[in-house]
XYZ file of C-alpha atoms in Angstrom:
351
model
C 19.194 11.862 10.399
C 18.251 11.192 7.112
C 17.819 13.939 4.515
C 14.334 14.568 3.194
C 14.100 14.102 -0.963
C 13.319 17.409 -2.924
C 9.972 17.286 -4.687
C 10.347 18.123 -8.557
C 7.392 18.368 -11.147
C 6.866 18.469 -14.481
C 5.348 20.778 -17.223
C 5.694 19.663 -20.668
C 4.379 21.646 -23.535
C 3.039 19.004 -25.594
C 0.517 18.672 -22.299
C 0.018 22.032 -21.938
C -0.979 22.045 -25.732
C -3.226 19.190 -25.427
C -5.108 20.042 -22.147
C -5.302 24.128 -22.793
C -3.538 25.280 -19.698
C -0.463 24.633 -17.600
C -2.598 22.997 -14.482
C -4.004 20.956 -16.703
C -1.476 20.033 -18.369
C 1.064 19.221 -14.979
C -1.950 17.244 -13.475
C -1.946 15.240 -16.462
C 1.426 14.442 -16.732
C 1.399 13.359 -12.882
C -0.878 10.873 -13.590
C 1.109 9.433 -16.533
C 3.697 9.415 -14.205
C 1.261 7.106 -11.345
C -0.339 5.350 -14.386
C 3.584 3.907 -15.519
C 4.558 2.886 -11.988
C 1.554 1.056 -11.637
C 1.862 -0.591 -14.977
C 5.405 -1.351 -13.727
C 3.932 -3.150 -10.816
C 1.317 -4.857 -12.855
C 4.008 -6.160 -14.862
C 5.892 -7.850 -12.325
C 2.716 -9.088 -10.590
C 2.113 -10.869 -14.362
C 5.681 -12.575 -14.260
C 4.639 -14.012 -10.445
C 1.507 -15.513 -11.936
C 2.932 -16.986 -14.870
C 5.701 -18.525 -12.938
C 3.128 -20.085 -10.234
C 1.031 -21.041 -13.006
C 3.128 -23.094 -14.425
C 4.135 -24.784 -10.665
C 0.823 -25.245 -10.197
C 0.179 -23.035 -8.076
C -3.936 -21.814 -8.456
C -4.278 -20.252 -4.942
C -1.306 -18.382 -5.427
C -2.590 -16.900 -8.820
C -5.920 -16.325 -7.705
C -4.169 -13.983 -4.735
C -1.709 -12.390 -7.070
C -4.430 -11.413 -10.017
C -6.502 -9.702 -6.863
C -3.611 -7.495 -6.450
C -3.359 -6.372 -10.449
C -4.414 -2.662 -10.816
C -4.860 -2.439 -14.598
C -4.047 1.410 -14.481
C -6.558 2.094 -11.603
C -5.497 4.398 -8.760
C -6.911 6.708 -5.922
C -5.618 9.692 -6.157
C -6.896 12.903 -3.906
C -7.131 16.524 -5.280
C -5.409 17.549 -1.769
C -2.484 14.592 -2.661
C -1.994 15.983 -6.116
C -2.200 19.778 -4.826
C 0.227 18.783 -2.370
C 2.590 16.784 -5.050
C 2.669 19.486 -7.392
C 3.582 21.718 -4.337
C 0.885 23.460 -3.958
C 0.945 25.498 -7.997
C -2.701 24.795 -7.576
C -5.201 24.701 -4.529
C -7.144 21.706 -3.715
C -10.079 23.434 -5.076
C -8.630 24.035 -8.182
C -7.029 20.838 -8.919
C -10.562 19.397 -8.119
C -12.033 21.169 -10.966
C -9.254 20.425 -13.120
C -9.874 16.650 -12.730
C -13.324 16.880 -13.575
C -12.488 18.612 -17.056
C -9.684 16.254 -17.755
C -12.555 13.761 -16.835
C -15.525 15.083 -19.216
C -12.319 15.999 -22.094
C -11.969 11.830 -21.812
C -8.408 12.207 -21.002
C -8.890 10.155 -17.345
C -11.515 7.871 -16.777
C -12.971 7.836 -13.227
C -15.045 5.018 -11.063
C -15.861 4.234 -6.868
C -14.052 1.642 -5.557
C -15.625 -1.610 -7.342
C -14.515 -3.680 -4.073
C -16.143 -1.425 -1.584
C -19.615 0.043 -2.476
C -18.945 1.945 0.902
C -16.200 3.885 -0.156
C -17.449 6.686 -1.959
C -13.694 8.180 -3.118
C -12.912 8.532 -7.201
C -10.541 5.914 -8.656
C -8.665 7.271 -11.819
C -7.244 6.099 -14.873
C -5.720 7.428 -17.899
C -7.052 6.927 -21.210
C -3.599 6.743 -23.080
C -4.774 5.444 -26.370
C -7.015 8.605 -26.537
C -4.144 11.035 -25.183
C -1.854 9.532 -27.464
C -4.185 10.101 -30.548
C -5.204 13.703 -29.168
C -1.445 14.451 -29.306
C -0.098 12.975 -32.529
C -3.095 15.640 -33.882
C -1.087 18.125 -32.986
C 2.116 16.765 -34.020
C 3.255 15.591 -30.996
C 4.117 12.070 -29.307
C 3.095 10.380 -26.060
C 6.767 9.970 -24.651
C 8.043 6.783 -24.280
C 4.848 4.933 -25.976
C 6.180 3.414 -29.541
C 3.170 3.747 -32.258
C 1.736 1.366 -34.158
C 3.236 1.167 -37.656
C -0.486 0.341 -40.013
C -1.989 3.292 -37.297
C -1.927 5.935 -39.952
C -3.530 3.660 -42.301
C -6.379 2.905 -39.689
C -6.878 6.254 -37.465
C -8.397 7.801 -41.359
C -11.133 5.149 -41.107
C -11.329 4.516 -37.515
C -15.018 4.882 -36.241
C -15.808 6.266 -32.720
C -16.876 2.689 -32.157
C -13.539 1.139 -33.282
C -11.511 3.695 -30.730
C -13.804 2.387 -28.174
C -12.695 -1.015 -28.929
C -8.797 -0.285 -29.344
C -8.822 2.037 -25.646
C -10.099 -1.547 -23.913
C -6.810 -3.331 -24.984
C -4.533 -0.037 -24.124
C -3.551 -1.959 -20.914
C -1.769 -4.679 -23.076
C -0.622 -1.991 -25.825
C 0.150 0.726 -23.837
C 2.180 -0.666 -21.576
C 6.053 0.076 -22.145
C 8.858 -1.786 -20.497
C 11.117 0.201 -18.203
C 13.853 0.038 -20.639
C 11.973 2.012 -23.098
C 10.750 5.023 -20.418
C 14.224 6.041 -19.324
C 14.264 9.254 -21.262
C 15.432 12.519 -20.436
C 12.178 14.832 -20.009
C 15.108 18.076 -20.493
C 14.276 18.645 -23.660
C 10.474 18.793 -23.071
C 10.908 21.562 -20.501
C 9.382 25.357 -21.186
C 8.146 28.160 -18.920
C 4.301 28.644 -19.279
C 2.973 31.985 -17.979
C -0.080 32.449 -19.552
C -2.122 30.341 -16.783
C -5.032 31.163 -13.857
C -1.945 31.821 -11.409
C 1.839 32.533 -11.268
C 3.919 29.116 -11.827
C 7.279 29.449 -10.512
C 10.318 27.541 -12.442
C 9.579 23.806 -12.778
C 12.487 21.424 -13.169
C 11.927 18.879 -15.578
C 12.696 15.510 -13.450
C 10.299 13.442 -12.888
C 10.724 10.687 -15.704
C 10.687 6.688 -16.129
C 14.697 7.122 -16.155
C 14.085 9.106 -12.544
C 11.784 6.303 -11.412
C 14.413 3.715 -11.733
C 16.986 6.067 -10.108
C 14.916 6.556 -7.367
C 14.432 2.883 -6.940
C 17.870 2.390 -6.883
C 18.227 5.158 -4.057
C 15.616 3.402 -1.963
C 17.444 0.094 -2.063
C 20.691 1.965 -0.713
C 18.605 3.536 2.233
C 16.951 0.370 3.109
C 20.020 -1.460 3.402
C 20.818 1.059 5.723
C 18.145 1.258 7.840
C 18.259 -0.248 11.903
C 16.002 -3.224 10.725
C 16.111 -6.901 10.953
C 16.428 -9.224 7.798
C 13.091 -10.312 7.301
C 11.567 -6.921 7.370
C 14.330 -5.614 5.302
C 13.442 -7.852 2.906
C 9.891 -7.246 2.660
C 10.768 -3.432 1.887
C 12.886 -3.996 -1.263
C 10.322 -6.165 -2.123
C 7.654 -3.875 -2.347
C 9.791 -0.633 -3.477
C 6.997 -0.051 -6.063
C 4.786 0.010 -3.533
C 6.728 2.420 -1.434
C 7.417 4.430 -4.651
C 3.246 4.657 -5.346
C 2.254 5.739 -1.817
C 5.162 8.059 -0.843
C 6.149 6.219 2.184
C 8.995 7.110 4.458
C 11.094 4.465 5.609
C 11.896 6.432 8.483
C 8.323 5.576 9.799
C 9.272 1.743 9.175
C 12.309 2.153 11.048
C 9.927 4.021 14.158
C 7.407 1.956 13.962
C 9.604 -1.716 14.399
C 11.654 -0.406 17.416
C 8.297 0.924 18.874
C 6.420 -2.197 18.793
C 7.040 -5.216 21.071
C 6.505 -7.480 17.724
C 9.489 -9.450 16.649
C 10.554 -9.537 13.190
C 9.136 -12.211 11.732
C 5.441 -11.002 12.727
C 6.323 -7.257 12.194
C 7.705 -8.343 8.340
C 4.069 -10.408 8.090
C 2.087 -7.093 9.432
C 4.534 -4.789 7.114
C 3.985 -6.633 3.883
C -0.103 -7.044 4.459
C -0.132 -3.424 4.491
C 1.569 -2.878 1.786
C -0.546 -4.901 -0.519
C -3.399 -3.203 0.804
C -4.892 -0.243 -0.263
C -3.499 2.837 1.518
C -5.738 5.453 1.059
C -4.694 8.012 4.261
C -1.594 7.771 6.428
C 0.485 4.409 6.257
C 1.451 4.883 9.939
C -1.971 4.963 11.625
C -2.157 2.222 9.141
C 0.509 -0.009 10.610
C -0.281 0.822 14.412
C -3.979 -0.523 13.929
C -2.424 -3.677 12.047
C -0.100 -4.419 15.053
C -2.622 -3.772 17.322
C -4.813 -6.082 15.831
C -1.914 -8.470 15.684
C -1.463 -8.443 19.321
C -5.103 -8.683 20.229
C -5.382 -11.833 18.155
C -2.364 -13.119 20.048
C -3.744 -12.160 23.364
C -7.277 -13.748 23.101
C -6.227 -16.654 22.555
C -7.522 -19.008 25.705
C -5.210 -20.718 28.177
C -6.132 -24.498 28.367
C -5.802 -25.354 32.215
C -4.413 -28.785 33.016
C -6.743 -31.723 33.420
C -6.613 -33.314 37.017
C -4.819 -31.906 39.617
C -1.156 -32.701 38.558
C 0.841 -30.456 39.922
C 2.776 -27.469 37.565
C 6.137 -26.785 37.665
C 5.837 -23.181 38.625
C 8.604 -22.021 36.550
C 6.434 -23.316 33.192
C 2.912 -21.924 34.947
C 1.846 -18.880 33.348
C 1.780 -14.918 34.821
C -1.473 -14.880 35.575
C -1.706 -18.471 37.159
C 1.191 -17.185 39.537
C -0.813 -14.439 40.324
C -3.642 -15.828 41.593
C -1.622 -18.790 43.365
C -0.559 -15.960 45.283
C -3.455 -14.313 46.143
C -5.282 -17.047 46.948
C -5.552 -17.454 50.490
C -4.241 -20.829 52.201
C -6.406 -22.657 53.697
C -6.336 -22.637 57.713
C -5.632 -26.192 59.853
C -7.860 -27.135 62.549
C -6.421 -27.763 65.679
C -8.392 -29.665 68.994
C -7.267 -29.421 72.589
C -7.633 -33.398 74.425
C -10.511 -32.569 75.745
C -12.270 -31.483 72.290
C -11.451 -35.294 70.915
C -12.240 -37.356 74.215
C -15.778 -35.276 73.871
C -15.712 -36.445 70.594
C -15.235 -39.714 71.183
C -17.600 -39.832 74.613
C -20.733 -38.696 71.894
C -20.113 -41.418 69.325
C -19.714 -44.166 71.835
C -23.352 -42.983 73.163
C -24.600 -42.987 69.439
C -22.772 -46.962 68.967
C -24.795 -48.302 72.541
C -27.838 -46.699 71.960
C-alpha cells in the first residue's frame, strides 16, 4: 500500500503584511500557488498550439485554446479549509475570500461556459498584489519587475493599472526555472490572528511543485496499469497536480471496469481535460458507464435472406432465442387419412 503525502502550507509574512491577518494572508498565498500551476499548464497548452499551428493543424488549435485557463480556477471555501487543514472553518475562509475579493487582490466570476452553474471562479490579480507589496518593501516571489516600473508607477493613473492588470497573464507569467525558490527564508510564526495557528512548515513552493511532479512520475510508473493509460497519466500530471487526484483511484477504477485499455485511456484523458469540480471517481464511473451504454445501444443488423449463420459467429442473444424458440411439429397421416384424401378430390375432378 502506498503511503499517503503529508499536507504542508504556507504563511509568509510579506502576505500576512499585505492582507492584515494570517488567514488572509495563507489563503492568498494558496492561490498563488493554484494561479502558477495553472499558468504552468497554460504554458504548455501554448507550445501545443504553436506547434499544430504551424502543421496546419486549425481543429487541433481551436480544441487546445478551449482548454487555456488564463489564471481562472474553481476553488471551494470547504477545498481551501480542507487544504490549509482545517486553520480556518469553511465559514471563515468564505468570508475571507470575499475581502480578498472587495481588497482587489482576487478577481471572481460564474462559470462563463455554463450560465447554470452558479459556483465562483477565481483569479489573482498579481500585477495589483505585486504593486501592493513592493509598497511595503516587499517582492512578489519569483515574479522579476519591470526595470522603467519605478519611473511609471509615480505617474501611473488608476486607468493605466487597469490597462497593465489585462496583460498580467503575458507579464506575469514566470517560467518554472525562475519559481524554484526556497520559501525557508520567508517562514515566521504569526499569533496575533482570530484563532490559534499551529507551526506551519514552509514547503509548498514552485521548486516543491516540480519535485512533486517528479514523485508522481515515479509512482505512475509503478502503478498495475497498462501502457496506454499510463501514458495518459504522465501526460496530464498538471492536471493531477491541480485537482489532487489519487492515482490509487486510477489504479481501482481500471481493474474494476470491464473496459480495455485503449477505451479506459480515451475515458481517463476526457476527464481529465474536463472540469472536475466534485469527486474525480464518481466522475470516471459515470464516464465509463456512459461509455458502455453507447457501446451497448448500438443495433444488431440481422442478415438479409435466410442464409444460414454459422452459430459459432451468431450473437448471445440470437442463440438465445434459437433456443427458446419452439420447433415446429411434423404432421403425420395414417393410409386411411390420404386415400380419404384422395377419394374427396377425385369427387371434386368428376363433378
Amino acid at each position: 500500500m502506498s503511503s499517503q503525502k503529508l499536507k504542508r502550507v504556507v504563511l509568509k509574512e510579506e502576505m500576512v503584511a499585505v492582507t492584515g491577518n494570517a488567514v488572509s494572508g495563507l489563503i492568498l498565498n494558496q492561490m498563488v500557488y493554484w494561479t502558477e500551476i495553472l499558468n504552468a499548464s497554460d504554458q504548455e497548452i501554448l507550445k501545443d498550439i504553436e506547434n499544430n499551428k504551424k502543421l496546419g493543424l486549425d481543429h487541433k488549435v481551436a480544441k487546445l485554446e478551449k482548454q487555456l485557463r488564463h489564471g481562472w480556477f474553481w476553488k471551494s471555501a470547504q477545498e481551501l479549509s480542507e487544504e490549509l487543514m482545517n486553520i480556518a472553518s469553511r465559514g471563515t475562509v468564505d468570508r475571507k475570500l470575499k475581502e480578498l475579493v472587495a481588497d482587489k487582490f482576487l478577481e471572481v466570476r460564474k462559470n462563463p461556459k455554463n450560465k447554470m452553474d452558479k459556483t465562483n471562479h477565481y483569479r489573482v490579480d498579481l500585477n495589483f498584489l505585486r504593486q501592493e507589496l513592493k509598497k511595503l518593501g516587499y517582492t512578489l516571489e519569483g515574479y522579476a519587475i519591470p526595470e522603467n516600473e519605478q519611473e511609471q508607477e509615480s505617474e501611473e493613473s488608476p486607468s493605466q493599472r487597469i490597462a497593465q492588470n489585462e496583460q498580467s497573464e503575458e507579464t506575469l507569467i514566470p517560467p518554472i526555472a525562475q519559481n524554484e525558490q526556497s520559501n525557508a527564508q520567508n517562514e515566521q510564526s504569526i499569533t496575533h490572528c482570530e484563532q490559534t495557528i499551529p507551526e506551519i512548515t514552509s514547503e509548498i513552493s514552485n521548486q516543491q511543485i516540480t519535485s512533486k511532479e517528479s514523485i508522481i512520475q515515479e509512482e505512475i510508473k509503478n502503478l498495475e496499469l497498462p501502457s496506454l493509460t499510463k501514458r495518459v497519466l504522465l501526460n496530464k500530471i498538471d492536471r493531477l497536480i491541480l485537482f489532487n487526484i489519487e492515482l490509487l483511484e486510477v489504479e481501482v477504477l481500471f481493474h474494476n471496469t470491464e473496459l480495455e485499455d485503449k477505451p479506459f485511456a480515451d475515458v481517463l484523458n476526457d476527464v481529465l481535460n474536463s472540469e472536475i469540480k466534485k469527486s474525480f471517481k464518481r466522475k470516471m464511473q459515470v464516464s465509463i458507464q456512459n461509455y458502455i451504454k453507447s457501446l451497448n445501444s448500438k443495433e444488431v443488423i440481422e442478415p438479409k435472406h435466410n442464409k444460414p449463420v454459422r452459430e459459432e459467429l451468431m450473437p448471445e442473444s440470437w442463440k438465445q432465442n434459437k433456443a427458446n424458440q419452439e420447433p415446429k411439429k411434423k404432421v403425420v397421416m395414417s393410409e386411411e387419412e390420404k386415400q380419404a384424401i384422395r377419394e374427396q378430390v377425385k369427387q371434386l375432378s368428376n363433378g
